[in-house]
Amino acid sequence: MVASVNPTRTSARGASRLFNETAVDRPAQDALAAKFEAATSTRISAASSVGARLYQGACAVCHEVGGAPLFGSRPSLALNSNLHSAVPDNLIQVILHGIATPVSSDLGYMPAFRDSLTDGQVAELASYLRRQFAPDKPIWTDIQAAVGRIRAGNPR
């Protein structure tokens, strides 16, 4: 049984949980993504920050708010639980190592950026993504150290 989703009453906090539980309900999933993307699209910052430029150059083609699906997929970062997490580790893992085998066909794969981005660039990108898509969450601290630790293969 698929849970019913009312996108007008769903909080950002429960969005990731609800999104994952109702992934088979495509119209509800799209409505929820649209609601949270609309909330974040008003905060698009000028592409003057390093993180914003990295996002535009490496991520926006697949994740741009309101963008067309690429290869049948356009994963919404507004609903990404990694961006709402207390620590940046999972987001950093995905940026560095990509997604070779997606959990569902709705998500698609993601390339790894470990050979393309420096630790500083990954930290800037992660910070930007947090500010942009989880603006109600506190900023992550010491992200660059986390990137170095994860790149070296030392998870928490």
PDB file of C-alpha atoms in Angstrom:
ATOM      1  CA  MET A   1       0.000   0.000   0.000  1.00  0.00           C
ATOM      2  CA  VAL A   2       1.383   3.390  -0.990  1.00  0.00           C
ATOM      3  CA  ALA A   3       1.084   6.233   1.503  1.00  0.00           C
ATOM      4  CA  SER A   4      -0.885   9.251   0.393  1.00  0.00           C
ATOM      5  CA  VAL A   5       1.039  12.493   0.129  1.00  0.00           C
ATOM      6  CA  ASN A   6      -0.440  15.948   0.503  1.00  0.00           C
ATOM      7  CA  PRO A   7       2.338  18.233  -0.787  1.00  0.00           C
ATOM      8  CA  THR A   8       0.701  21.317   0.683  1.00  0.00           C
ATOM      9  CA  ARG A   9       0.970  19.881   4.198  1.00  0.00           C
ATOM     10  CA  THR A  10       4.311  18.076   4.006  1.00  0.00           C
ATOM     11  CA  SER A  11       7.200  19.656   5.906  1.00  0.00           C
ATOM     12  CA  ALA A  12      10.735  19.856   4.549  1.00  0.00           C
ATOM     13  CA  ARG A  13      11.864  17.777   7.519  1.00  0.00           C
ATOM     14  CA  GLY A  14       9.737  14.798   6.518  1.00  0.00           C
ATOM     15  CA  ALA A  15      10.172  15.244   2.789  1.00  0.00           C
ATOM     16  CA  SER A  16      13.047  12.831   2.323  1.00  0.00           C
ATOM     17  CA  ARG A  17      11.352  10.103   4.343  1.00  0.00           C
ATOM     18  CA  LEU A  18       8.038  10.625   2.591  1.00  0.00           C
ATOM     19  CA  PHE A  19       9.674  10.885  -0.825  1.00  0.00           C
ATOM     20  CA  ASN A  20      11.383   7.528  -0.387  1.00  0.00           C
ATOM     21  CA  GLU A  21       8.257   5.829   0.984  1.00  0.00           C
ATOM     22  CA  THR A  22       6.112   7.009  -1.930  1.00  0.00           C
ATOM     23  CA  ALA A  23       8.593   6.657  -4.769  1.00  0.00           C
ATOM     24  CA  VAL A  24       6.164   4.396  -6.660  1.00  0.00           C
ATOM     25  CA  ASP A  25       3.515   7.151  -6.645  1.00  0.00           C
ATOM     26  CA  ARG A  26       5.012   9.242  -9.470  1.00  0.00           C
ATOM     27  CA  PRO A  27       2.431  12.095  -9.442  1.00  0.00           C
ATOM     28  CA  ALA A  28       2.812  12.555  -5.670  1.00  0.00           C
ATOM     29  CA  GLN A  29       6.598  12.399  -5.992  1.00  0.00           C
ATOM     30  CA  ASP A  30       6.574  15.051  -8.719  1.00  0.00           C
ATOM     31  CA  ALA A  31       4.214  17.298  -6.731  1.00  0.00           C
ATOM     32  CA  LEU A  32       6.375  17.060  -3.620  1.00  0.00           C
ATOM     33  CA  ALA A  33       9.549  17.788  -5.599  1.00  0.00           C
ATOM     34  CA  ALA A  34       7.885  20.771  -7.294  1.00  0.00           C
ATOM     35  CA  LYS A  35       6.806  22.200  -3.921  1.00  0.00           C
ATOM     36  CA  PHE A  36      10.287  22.071  -2.427  1.00  0.00           C
ATOM     37  CA  GLU A  37      12.013  23.154  -5.628  1.00  0.00           C
ATOM     38  CA  ALA A  38       9.750  26.192  -5.788  1.00  0.00           C
ATOM     39  CA  ALA A  39      10.772  27.068  -2.251  1.00  0.00           C
ATOM     40  CA  THR A  40      14.485  26.818  -3.087  1.00  0.00           C
ATOM     41  CA  SER A  41      14.354  28.388  -6.547  1.00  0.00           C
ATOM     42  CA  THR A  42      13.767  31.833  -5.087  1.00  0.00           C
ATOM     43  CA  ARG A  43      17.099  31.581  -3.301  1.00  0.00           C
ATOM     44  CA  ILE A  44      19.262  30.826  -6.310  1.00  0.00           C
ATOM     45  CA  SER A  45      22.385  32.826  -5.656  1.00  0.00           C
ATOM     46  CA  ALA A  46      24.425  34.581  -8.259  1.00  0.00           C
ATOM     47  CA  ALA A  47      26.920  32.256  -9.867  1.00  0.00           C
ATOM     48  CA  SER A  48      29.702  34.278  -8.279  1.00  0.00           C
ATOM     49  CA  SER A  49      30.453  31.777  -5.520  1.00  0.00           C
ATOM     50  CA  VAL A  50      32.773  28.886  -6.300  1.00  0.00           C
ATOM     51  CA  GLY A  51      30.133  26.389  -5.150  1.00  0.00           C
ATOM     52  CA  ALA A  52      27.452  27.934  -7.387  1.00  0.00           C
ATOM     53  CA  ARG A  53      29.776  27.856 -10.406  1.00  0.00           C
ATOM     54  CA  LEU A  54      30.682  24.226  -9.710  1.00  0.00           C
ATOM     55  CA  TYR A  55      26.995  23.348  -9.415  1.00  0.00           C
ATOM     56  CA  GLN A  56      26.201  25.068 -12.725  1.00  0.00           C
ATOM     57  CA  GLY A  57      29.110  23.372 -14.478  1.00  0.00           C
ATOM     58  CA  ALA A  58      28.910  19.854 -13.053  1.00  0.00           C
ATOM     59  CA  CYS A  59      25.473  19.274 -11.511  1.00  0.00           C
ATOM     60  CA  ALA A  60      22.800  21.512 -13.048  1.00  0.00           C
ATOM     61  CA  VAL A  61      22.477  19.538 -16.275  1.00  0.00           C
ATOM     62  CA  CYS A  62      20.847  16.735 -14.247  1.00  0.00           C
ATOM     63  CA  HIS A  63      19.639  18.523 -11.095  1.00  0.00           C
ATOM     64  CA  GLU A  64      18.556  22.004 -12.225  1.00  0.00           C
ATOM     65  CA  VAL A  65      15.318  23.135 -10.576  1.00  0.00           C
ATOM     66  CA  GLY A  66      12.600  22.943 -13.194  1.00  0.00           C
ATOM     67  CA  GLY A  67      14.929  21.335 -15.737  1.00  0.00           C
ATOM     68  CA  ALA A  68      13.895  18.655 -18.166  1.00  0.00           C
ATOM     69  CA  PRO A  69      14.682  15.038 -17.283  1.00  0.00           C
ATOM     70  CA  LEU A  70      17.937  13.773 -18.745  1.00  0.00           C
ATOM     71  CA  PHE A  71      17.885  10.098 -19.755  1.00  0.00           C
ATOM     72  CA  GLY A  72      14.454   9.862 -18.111  1.00  0.00           C
ATOM     73  CA  SER A  73      15.589  11.178 -14.723  1.00  0.00           C
ATOM     74  CA  ARG A  74      15.976  14.467 -12.866  1.00  0.00           C
ATOM     75  CA  PRO A  75      16.671  13.730  -9.186  1.00  0.00           C
ATOM     76  CA  SER A  76      15.459  16.577  -7.020  1.00  0.00           C
ATOM     77  CA  LEU A  77      18.107  17.889  -4.643  1.00  0.00           C
ATOM     78  CA  ALA A  78      15.379  19.630  -2.652  1.00  0.00           C
ATOM     79  CA  LEU A  79      14.306  16.171  -1.464  1.00  0.00           C
ATOM     80  CA  ASN A  80      17.776  14.669  -1.075  1.00  0.00           C
ATOM     81  CA  SER A  81      18.171  13.345   2.476  1.00  0.00           C
ATOM     82  CA  ASN A  82      21.958  13.762   2.274  1.00  0.00           C
ATOM     83  CA  LEU A  83      21.500  17.537   2.187  1.00  0.00           C
ATOM     84  CA  HIS A  84      19.290  17.485   5.279  1.00  0.00           C
ATOM     85  CA  SER A  85      21.635  15.256   7.296  1.00  0.00           C
ATOM     86  CA  ALA A  86      23.489  16.443  10.406  1.00  0.00           C
ATOM     87  CA  VAL A  87      26.833  15.598   8.765  1.00  0.00           C
ATOM     88  CA  PRO A  88      27.999  16.000   5.145  1.00  0.00           C
ATOM     89  CA  ASP A  89      29.599  12.553   4.854  1.00  0.00           C
ATOM     90  CA  ASN A  90      27.025  10.830   2.612  1.00  0.00           C
ATOM     91  CA  LEU A  91      26.832  13.812   0.270  1.00  0.00           C
ATOM     92  CA  ILE A  92      30.632  13.906   0.019  1.00  0.00           C
ATOM     93  CA  GLN A  93      30.692  10.148  -0.690  1.00  0.00           C
ATOM     94  CA  VAL A  94      28.247  10.597  -3.571  1.00  0.00           C
ATOM     95  CA  ILE A  95      30.103  13.592  -5.020  1.00  0.00           C
ATOM     96  CA  LEU A  96      33.449  11.777  -4.873  1.00  0.00           C
ATOM     97  CA  HIS A  97      32.372   8.255  -5.850  1.00  0.00           C
ATOM     98  CA  GLY A  98      29.162   8.828  -7.813  1.00  0.00           C
ATOM     99  CA  ILE A  99      26.330   6.334  -8.072  1.00  0.00           C
ATOM    100  CA  ALA A 100      27.224   3.377 -10.282  1.00  0.00           C
ATOM    101  CA  THR A 101      24.136   1.331  -9.422  1.00  0.00           C
ATOM    102  CA  PRO A 102      21.064   3.435  -8.636  1.00  0.00           C
ATOM    103  CA  VAL A 103      18.580   2.177  -6.080  1.00  0.00           C
ATOM    104  CA  SER A 104      15.760   2.673  -8.612  1.00  0.00           C
ATOM    105  CA  SER A 105      15.425   3.428 -12.300  1.00  0.00           C
ATOM    106  CA  ASP A 106      13.820   6.784 -11.400  1.00  0.00           C
ATOM    107  CA  LEU A 107      17.152   8.074 -10.093  1.00  0.00           C
ATOM    108  CA  GLY A 108      19.693   7.079 -12.728  1.00  0.00           C
ATOM    109  CA  TYR A 109      23.425   6.902 -12.221  1.00  0.00           C
ATOM    110  CA  MET A 110      25.752   9.760 -11.295  1.00  0.00           C
ATOM    111  CA  PRO A 111      29.375  10.162 -12.351  1.00  0.00           C
ATOM    112  CA  ALA A 112      32.150  10.311  -9.767  1.00  0.00           C
ATOM    113  CA  PHE A 113      34.034  13.585  -9.392  1.00  0.00           C
ATOM    114  CA  ARG A 114      36.976  12.345  -7.275  1.00  0.00           C
ATOM    115  CA  ASP A 115      39.391  12.779 -10.181  1.00  0.00           C
ATOM    116  CA  SER A 116      37.882  16.078 -11.340  1.00  0.00           C
ATOM    117  CA  LEU A 117      37.438  18.150  -8.170  1.00  0.00           C
ATOM    118  CA  THR A 118      39.902  19.085  -5.446  1.00  0.00           C
ATOM    119  CA  ASP A 119      39.041  18.745  -1.756  1.00  0.00           C
ATOM    120  CA  GLY A 120      38.430  22.491  -1.648  1.00  0.00           C
ATOM    121  CA  GLN A 121      36.072  22.354  -4.629  1.00  0.00           C
ATOM    122  CA  VAL A 122      34.097  19.447  -3.150  1.00  0.00           C
ATOM    123  CA  ALA A 123      33.812  21.389   0.131  1.00  0.00           C
ATOM    124  CA  GLU A 124      32.619  24.525  -1.705  1.00  0.00           C
ATOM    125  CA  LEU A 125      30.078  22.500  -3.692  1.00  0.00           C
ATOM    126  CA  ALA A 126      28.763  20.686  -0.599  1.00  0.00           C
ATOM    127  CA  SER A 127      28.427  23.997   1.270  1.00  0.00           C
ATOM    128  CA  TYR A 128      26.563  25.572  -1.633  1.00  0.00           C
ATOM    129  CA  LEU A 129      24.206  22.610  -1.965  1.00  0.00           C
ATOM    130  CA  ARG A 130      23.401  22.724   1.756  1.00  0.00           C
ATOM    131  CA  ARG A 131      22.679  26.475   1.656  1.00  0.00           C
ATOM    132  CA  GLN A 132      20.638  26.187  -1.517  1.00  0.00           C
ATOM    133  CA  PHE A 133      18.578  23.065  -0.931  1.00  0.00           C
ATOM    134  CA  ALA A 134      18.419  22.826   2.885  1.00  0.00           C
ATOM    135  CA  PRO A 135      18.304  26.495   3.906  1.00  0.00           C
ATOM    136  CA  ASP A 136      16.529  25.688   7.178  1.00  0.00           C
ATOM    137  CA  LYS A 137      19.468  23.550   8.354  1.00  0.00           C
ATOM    138  CA  PRO A 138      22.623  24.878  10.053  1.00  0.00           C
ATOM    139  CA  ILE A 139      25.769  25.119   7.968  1.00  0.00           C
ATOM    140  CA  TRP A 140      28.177  22.214   8.151  1.00  0.00           C
ATOM    141  CA  THR A 141      31.500  22.957   9.803  1.00  0.00           C
ATOM    142  CA  ASP A 142      34.944  21.666   8.835  1.00  0.00           C
ATOM    143  CA  ILE A 143      33.718  20.239   5.532  1.00  0.00           C
ATOM    144  CA  GLN A 144      37.143  20.302   3.908  1.00  0.00           C
ATOM    145  CA  ALA A 145      38.542  18.031   6.653  1.00  0.00           C
ATOM    146  CA  ALA A 146      35.603  15.656   6.101  1.00  0.00           C
ATOM    147  CA  VAL A 147      36.334  15.597   2.364  1.00  0.00           C
ATOM    148  CA  GLY A 148      39.993  14.753   3.007  1.00  0.00           C
ATOM    149  CA  ARG A 149      39.058  12.036   5.497  1.00  0.00           C
ATOM    150  CA  ILE A 150      36.499  10.458   3.137  1.00  0.00           C
ATOM    151  CA  ARG A 151      38.772  10.723   0.098  1.00  0.00           C
ATOM    152  CA  ALA A 152      41.471   8.902   2.093  1.00  0.00           C
ATOM    153  CA  GLY A 153      38.996   6.110   2.827  1.00  0.00           C
ATOM    154  CA  ASN A 154      38.504   6.912   6.507  1.00  0.00           C
ATOM    155  CA  PRO A 155      34.768   7.054   7.208  1.00  0.00           C
ATOM    156  CA  ARG A 156      33.599   8.118  10.647  1.00  0.00           C
TER     157      ARG A 156
END
